[in-house]
PDB file of C-alpha atoms in Angstrom:
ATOM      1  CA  UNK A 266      19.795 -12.049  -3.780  1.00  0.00           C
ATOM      2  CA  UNK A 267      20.222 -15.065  -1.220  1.00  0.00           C
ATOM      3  CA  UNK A 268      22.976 -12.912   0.525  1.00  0.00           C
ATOM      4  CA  UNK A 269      21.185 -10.153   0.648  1.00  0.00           C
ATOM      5  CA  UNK A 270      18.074 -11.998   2.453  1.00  0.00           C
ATOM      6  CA  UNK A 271      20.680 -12.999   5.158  1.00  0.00           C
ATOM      7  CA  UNK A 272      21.537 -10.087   5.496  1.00  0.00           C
ATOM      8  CA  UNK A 273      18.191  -8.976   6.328  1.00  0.00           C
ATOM      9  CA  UNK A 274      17.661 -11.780   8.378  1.00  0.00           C
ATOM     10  CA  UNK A 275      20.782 -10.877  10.393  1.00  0.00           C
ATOM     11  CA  UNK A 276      19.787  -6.943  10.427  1.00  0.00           C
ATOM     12  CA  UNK A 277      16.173  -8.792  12.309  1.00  0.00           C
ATOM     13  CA  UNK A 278      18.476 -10.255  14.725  1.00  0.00           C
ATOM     14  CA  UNK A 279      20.210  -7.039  15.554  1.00  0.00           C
ATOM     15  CA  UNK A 280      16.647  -4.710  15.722  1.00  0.00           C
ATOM     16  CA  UNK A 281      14.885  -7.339  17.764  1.00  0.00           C
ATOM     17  CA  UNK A 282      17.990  -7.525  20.198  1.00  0.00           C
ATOM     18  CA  UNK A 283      17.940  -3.391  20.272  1.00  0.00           C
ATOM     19  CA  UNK A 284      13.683  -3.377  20.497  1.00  0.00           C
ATOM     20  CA  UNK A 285      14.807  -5.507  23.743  1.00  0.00           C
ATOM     21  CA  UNK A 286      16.939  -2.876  25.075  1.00  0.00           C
ATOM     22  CA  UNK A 287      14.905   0.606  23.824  1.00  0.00           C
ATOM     23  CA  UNK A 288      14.777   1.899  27.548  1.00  0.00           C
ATOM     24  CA  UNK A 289      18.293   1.401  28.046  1.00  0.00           C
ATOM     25  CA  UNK A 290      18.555   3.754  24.749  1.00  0.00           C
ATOM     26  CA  UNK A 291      16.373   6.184  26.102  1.00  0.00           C
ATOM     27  CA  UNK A 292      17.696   6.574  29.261  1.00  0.00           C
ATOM     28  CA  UNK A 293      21.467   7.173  27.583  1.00  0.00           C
ATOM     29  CA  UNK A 294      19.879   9.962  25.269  1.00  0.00           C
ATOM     30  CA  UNK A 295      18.227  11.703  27.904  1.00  0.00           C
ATOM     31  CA  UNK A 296      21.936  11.575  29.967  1.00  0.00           C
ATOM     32  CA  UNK A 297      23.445  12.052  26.988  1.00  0.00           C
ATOM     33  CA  UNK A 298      21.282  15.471  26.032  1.00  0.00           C
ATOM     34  CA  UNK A 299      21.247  17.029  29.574  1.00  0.00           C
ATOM     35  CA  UNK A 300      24.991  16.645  29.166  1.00  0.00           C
ATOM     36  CA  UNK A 301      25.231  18.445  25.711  1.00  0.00           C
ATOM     37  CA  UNK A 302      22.389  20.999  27.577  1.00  0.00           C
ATOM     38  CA  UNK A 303      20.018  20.253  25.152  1.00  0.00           C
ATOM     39  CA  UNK A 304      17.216  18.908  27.108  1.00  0.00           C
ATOM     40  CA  UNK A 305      14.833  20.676  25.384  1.00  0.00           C
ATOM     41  CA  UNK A 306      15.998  19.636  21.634  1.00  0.00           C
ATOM     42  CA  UNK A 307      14.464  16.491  20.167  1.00  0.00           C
ATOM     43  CA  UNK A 308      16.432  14.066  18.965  1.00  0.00           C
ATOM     44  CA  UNK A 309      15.872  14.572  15.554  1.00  0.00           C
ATOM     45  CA  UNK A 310      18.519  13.398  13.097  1.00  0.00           C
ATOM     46  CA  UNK A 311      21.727  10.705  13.244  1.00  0.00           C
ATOM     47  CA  UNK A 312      24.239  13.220  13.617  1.00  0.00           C
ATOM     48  CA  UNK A 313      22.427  14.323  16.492  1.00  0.00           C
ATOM     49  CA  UNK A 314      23.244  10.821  18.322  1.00  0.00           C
ATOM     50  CA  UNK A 315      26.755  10.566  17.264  1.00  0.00           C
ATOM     51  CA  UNK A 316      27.569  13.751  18.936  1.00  0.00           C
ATOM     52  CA  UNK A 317      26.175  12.887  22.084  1.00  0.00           C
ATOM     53  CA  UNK A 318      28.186   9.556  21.605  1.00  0.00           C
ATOM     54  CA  UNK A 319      31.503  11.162  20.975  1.00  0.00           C
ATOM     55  CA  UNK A 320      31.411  14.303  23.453  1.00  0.00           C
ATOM     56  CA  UNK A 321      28.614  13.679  25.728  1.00  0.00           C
ATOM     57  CA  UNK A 322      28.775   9.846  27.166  1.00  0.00           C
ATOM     58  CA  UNK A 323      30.466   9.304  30.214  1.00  0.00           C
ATOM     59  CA  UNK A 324      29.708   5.894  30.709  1.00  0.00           C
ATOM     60  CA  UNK A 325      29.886   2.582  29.472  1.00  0.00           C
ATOM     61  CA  UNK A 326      26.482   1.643  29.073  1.00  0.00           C
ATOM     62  CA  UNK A 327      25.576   4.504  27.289  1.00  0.00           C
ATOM     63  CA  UNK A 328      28.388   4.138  24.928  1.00  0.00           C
ATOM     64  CA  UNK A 329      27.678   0.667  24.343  1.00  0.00           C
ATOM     65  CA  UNK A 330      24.025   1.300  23.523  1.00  0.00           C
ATOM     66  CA  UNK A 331      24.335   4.027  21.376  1.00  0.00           C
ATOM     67  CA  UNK A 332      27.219   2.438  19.341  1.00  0.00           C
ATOM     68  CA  UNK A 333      24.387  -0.787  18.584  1.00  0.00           C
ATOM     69  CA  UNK A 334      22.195   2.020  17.745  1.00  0.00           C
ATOM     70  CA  UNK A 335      24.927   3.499  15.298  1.00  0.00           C
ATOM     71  CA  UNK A 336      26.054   0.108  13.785  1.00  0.00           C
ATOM     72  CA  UNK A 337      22.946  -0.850  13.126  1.00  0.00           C
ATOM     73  CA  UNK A 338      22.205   2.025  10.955  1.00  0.00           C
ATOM     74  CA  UNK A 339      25.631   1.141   9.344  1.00  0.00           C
ATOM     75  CA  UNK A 340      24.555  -2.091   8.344  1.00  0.00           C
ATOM     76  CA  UNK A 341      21.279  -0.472   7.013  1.00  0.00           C
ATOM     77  CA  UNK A 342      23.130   2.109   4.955  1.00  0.00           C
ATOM     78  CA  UNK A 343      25.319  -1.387   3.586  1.00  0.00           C
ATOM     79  CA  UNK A 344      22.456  -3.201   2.952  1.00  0.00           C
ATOM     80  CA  UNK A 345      20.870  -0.502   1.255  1.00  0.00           C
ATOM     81  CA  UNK A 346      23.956   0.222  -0.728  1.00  0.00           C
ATOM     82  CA  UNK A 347      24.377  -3.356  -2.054  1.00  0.00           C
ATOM     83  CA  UNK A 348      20.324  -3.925  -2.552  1.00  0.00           C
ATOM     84  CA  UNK A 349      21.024  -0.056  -5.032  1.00  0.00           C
ATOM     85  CA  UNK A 350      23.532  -1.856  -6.837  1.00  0.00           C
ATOM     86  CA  UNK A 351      21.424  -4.597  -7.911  1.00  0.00           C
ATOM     87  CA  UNK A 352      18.406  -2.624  -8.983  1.00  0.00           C
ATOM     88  CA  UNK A 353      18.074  -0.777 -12.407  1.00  0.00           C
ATOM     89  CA  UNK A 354      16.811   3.236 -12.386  1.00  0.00           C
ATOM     90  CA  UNK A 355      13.374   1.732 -13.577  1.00  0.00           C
ATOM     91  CA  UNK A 356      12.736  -1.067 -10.880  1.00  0.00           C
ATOM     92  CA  UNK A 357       9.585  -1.045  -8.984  1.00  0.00           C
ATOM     93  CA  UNK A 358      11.912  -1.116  -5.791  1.00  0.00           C
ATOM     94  CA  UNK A 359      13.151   2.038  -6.621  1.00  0.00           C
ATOM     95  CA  UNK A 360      11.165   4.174  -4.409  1.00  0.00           C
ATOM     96  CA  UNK A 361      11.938   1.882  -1.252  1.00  0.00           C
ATOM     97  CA  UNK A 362      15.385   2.292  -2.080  1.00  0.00           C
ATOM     98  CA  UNK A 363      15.118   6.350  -2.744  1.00  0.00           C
ATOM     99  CA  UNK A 364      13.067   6.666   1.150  1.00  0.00           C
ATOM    100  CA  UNK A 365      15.660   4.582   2.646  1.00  0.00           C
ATOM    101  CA  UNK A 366      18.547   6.779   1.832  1.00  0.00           C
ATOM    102  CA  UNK A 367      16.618   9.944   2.831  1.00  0.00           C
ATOM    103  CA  UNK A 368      15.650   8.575   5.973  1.00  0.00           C
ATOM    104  CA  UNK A 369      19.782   7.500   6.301  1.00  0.00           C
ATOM    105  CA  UNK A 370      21.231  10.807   5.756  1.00  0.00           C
ATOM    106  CA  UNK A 371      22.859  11.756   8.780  1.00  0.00           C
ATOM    107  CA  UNK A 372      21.648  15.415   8.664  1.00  0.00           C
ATOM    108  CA  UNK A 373      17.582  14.062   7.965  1.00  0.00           C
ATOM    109  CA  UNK A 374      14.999  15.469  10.426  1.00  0.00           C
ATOM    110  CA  UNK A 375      13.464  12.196  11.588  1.00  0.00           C
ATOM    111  CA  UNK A 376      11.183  13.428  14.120  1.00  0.00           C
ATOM    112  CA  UNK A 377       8.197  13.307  11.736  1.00  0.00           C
ATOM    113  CA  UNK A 378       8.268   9.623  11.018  1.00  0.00           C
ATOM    114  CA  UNK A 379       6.583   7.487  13.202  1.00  0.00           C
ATOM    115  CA  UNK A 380       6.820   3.351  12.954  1.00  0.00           C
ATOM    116  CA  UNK A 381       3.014   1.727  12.781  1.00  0.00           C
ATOM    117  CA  UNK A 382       1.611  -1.497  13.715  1.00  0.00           C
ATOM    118  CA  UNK A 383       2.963  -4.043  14.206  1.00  0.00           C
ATOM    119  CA  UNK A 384       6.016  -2.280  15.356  1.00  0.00           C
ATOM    120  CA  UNK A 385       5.718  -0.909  19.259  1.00  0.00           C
ATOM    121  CA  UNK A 386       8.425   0.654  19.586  1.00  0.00           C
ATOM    122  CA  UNK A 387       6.653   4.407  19.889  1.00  0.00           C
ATOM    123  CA  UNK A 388       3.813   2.866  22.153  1.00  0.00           C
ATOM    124  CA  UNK A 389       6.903   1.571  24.700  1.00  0.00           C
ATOM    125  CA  UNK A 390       7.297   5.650  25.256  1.00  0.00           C
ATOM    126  CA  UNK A 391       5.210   8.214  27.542  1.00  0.00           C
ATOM    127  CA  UNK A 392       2.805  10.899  25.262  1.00  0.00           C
ATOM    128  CA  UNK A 393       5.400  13.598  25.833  1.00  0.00           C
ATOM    129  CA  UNK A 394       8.179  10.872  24.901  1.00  0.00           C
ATOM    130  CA  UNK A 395       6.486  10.062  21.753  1.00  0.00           C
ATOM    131  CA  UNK A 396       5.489  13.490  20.733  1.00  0.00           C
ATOM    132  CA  UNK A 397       8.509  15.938  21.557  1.00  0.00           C
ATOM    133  CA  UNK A 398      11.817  14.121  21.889  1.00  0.00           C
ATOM    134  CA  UNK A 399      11.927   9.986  20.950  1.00  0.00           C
ATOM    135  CA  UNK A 400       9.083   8.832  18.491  1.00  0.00           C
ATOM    136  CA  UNK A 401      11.118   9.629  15.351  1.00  0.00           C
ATOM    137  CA  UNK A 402      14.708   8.082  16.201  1.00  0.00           C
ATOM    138  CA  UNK A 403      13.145   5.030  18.265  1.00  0.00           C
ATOM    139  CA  UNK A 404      10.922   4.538  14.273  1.00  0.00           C
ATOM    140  CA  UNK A 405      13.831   5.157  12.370  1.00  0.00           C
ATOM    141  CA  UNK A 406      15.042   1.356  12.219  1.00  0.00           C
ATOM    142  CA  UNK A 407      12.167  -0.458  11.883  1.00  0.00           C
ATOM    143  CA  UNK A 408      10.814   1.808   9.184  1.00  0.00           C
ATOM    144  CA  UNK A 409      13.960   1.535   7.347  1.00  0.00           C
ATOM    145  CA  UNK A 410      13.914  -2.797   7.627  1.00  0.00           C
ATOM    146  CA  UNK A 411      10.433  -2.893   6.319  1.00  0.00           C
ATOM    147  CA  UNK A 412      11.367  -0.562   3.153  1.00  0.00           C
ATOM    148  CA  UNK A 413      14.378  -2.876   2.283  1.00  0.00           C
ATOM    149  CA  UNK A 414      12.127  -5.738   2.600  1.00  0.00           C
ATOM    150  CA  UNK A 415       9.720  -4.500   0.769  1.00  0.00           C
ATOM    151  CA  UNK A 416      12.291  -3.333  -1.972  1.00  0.00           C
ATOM    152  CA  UNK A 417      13.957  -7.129  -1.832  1.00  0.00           C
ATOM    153  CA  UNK A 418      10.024  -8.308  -2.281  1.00  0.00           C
ATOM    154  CA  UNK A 419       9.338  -6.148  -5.376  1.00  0.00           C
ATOM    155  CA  UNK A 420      13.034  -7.080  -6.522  1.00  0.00           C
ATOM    156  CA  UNK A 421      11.663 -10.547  -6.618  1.00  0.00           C
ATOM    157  CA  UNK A 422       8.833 -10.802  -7.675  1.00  0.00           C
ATOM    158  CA  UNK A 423      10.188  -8.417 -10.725  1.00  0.00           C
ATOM    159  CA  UNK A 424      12.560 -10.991 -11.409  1.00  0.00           C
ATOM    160  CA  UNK A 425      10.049 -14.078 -11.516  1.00  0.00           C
ATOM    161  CA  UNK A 426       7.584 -11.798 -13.945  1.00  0.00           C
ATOM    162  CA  UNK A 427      10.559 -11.228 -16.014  1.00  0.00           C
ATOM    163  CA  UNK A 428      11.537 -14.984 -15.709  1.00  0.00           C
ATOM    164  CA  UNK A 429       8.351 -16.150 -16.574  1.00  0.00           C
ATOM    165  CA  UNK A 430       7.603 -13.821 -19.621  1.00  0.00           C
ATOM    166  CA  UNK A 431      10.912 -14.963 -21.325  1.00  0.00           C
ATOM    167  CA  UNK A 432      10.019 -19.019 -20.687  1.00  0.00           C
ATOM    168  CA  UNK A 433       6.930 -17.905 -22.634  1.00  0.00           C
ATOM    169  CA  UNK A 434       8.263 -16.175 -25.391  1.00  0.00           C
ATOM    170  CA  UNK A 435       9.932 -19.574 -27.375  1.00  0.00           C
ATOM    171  CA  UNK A 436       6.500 -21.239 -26.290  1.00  0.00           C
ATOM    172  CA  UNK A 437       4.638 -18.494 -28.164  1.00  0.00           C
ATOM    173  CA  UNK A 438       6.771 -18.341 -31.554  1.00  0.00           C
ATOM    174  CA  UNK A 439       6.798 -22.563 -31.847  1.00  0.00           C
ATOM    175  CA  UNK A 440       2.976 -21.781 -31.041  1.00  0.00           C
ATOM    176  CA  UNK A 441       3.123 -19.271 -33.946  1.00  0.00           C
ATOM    177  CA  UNK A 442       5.185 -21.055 -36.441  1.00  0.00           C
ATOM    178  CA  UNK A 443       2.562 -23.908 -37.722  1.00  0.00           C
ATOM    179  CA  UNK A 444       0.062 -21.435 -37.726  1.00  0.00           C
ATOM    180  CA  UNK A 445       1.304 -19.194 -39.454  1.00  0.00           C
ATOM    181  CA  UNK A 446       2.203 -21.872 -42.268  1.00  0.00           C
ATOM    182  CA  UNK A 447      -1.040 -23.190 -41.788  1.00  0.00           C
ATOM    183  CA  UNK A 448      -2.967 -19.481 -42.697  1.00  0.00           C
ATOM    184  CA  UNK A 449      -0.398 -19.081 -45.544  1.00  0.00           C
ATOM    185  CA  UNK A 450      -1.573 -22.348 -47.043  1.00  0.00           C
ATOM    186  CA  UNK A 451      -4.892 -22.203 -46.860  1.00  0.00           C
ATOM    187  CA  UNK A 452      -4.622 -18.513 -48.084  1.00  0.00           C
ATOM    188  CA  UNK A 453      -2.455 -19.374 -51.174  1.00  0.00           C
ATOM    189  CA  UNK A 454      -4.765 -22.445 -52.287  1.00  0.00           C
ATOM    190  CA  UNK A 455      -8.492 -20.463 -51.904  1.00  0.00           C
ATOM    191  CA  UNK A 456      -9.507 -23.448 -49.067  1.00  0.00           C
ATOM    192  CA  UNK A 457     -11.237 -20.400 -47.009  1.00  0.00           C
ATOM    193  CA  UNK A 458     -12.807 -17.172 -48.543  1.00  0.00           C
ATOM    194  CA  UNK A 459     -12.253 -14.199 -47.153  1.00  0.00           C
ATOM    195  CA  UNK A 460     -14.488 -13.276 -43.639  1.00  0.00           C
ATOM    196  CA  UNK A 461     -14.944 -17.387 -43.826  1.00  0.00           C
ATOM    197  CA  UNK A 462     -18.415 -17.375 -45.403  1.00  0.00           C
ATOM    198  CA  UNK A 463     -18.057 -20.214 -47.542  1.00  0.00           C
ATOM    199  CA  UNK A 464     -15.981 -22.469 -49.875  1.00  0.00           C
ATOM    200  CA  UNK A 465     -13.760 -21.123 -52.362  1.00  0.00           C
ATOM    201  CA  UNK A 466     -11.021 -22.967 -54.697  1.00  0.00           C
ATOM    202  CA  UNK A 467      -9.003 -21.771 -57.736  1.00  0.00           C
ATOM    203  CA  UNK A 468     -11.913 -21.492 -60.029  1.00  0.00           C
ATOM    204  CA  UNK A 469     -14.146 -19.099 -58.136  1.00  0.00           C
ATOM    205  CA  UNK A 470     -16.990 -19.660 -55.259  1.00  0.00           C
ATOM    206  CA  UNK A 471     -19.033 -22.457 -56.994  1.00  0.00           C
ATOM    207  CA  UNK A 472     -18.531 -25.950 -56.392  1.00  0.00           C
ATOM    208  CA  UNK A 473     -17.242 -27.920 -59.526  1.00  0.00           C
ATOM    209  CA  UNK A 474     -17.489 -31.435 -58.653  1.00  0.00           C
ATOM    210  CA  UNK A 475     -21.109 -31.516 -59.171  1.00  0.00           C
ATOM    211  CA  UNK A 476     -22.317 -31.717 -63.415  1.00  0.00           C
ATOM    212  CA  UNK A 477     -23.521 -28.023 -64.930  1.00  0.00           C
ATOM    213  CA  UNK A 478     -27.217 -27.070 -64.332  1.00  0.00           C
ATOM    214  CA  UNK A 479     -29.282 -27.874 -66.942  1.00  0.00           C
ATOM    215  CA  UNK A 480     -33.652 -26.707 -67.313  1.00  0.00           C
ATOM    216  CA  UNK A 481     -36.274 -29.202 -67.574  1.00  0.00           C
ATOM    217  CA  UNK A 482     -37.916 -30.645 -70.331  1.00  0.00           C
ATOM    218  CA  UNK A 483     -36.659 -33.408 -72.767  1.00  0.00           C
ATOM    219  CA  UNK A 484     -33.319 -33.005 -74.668  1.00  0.00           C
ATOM    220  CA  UNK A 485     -33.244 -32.930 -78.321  1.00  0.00           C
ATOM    221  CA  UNK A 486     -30.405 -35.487 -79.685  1.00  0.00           C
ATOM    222  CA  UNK A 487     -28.857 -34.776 -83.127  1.00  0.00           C
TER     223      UNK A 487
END
């Protein structure tokens, strides 16, 4: 799990160091897209941008930012891959983990997802940016981070619950042990009757210590 969180630590690195260059990425996917004569096409899925990357890009800029684009969806899909292989069917990460690979398909329509505050990446775009052609793609990454994180979070704190509920369970059977022998005694000798009301010993709910009852009046002696 401590690899893992450097590896999300690293994957920061890498989307803080693309947030930095977003217009550069814009600018190569509107090149990019008048090239391919699809100017009026959104760019909606992954596949989408690797075309444009391997027909369509004619310089080295645009190459260069679109491959950082690409890789860091690789190291996403890694990530992803080796955060799956830790998690059971039933962990409460699961449904991170099951949105992050649907986002990741290469063929996904992303233009419906949009990344929210505190991300900025869609508010960096003009209104017709955001709304027809670059607020899915430019969300893609940091929606993706956060449900990792959150899936490494829920990992966690799954394993600390479980972690914490085993500690207890020796605690709870010493706990259980002397009184257990404790009830069985007090059961098997009469000490308590039952529902607690009152005394009771072997020889029935009176108390014996004290000499038999006798009426008033003077005894006759023989």
């Amino acid at each position: 799990m401590n690899e893992l969180q450097d590896s999300l630590k690293s994957l920061e690195q890498s989307c803080r160091r693309f947030r930095q260059q977003q217009f550069t990425f814009i600018s190569a996917l509107e090149r990019t897209r008048e090239h391919a004569h699809e100017r009026t096409k959104p760019v909606s899925t992954l596949a989408q941008v690797q075309n444009y990357l391997d027909h369509h890009c004619h310089n080295t800029t645009d190459q260069g930012i679109l491959t950082l684009f690409l890789d860091i969806v690789r190291d996403l899909s890694h990530t992803l891959q080796r955060l799956e292989s830790m998690m059971t069917e039933d962990s409460p990460a699961s449904y991170c983990l099951e949105a992050c690979r649907t986002l990741l398909y290469h063929n996904n329509d992303l233009s419906h997802i949009r990344a929210k505050y505190p991300h900025d990446e869609v508010n960096h775009l003009s209104c017709n940016e955001a709304r027809n052609y670059y607020g899915g793609v430019v969300s893609l990454i940091p929606v993706v981070l956060d449900l990792l994180q959150q899936g490494v979070t829920s990992s966690q704190r799954a394993q600390r619950r479980l972690a914490a509920e085993q500690g207890a369970e020796p605690a709870r059977s010493s706990r259980a042990g002397p009184l257990s022998n404790t009830t069985a005694t007090q059961a098997g000798s009469g000490a308590v009757k039952k529902g607690g009301c009152f005394p009771y010993n072997e020889a029935g709910p009176w108390d014996t210590t004290k000499p038999a009852w006798r009426p008033p009046g003077p005894i006759n002696k023989h």
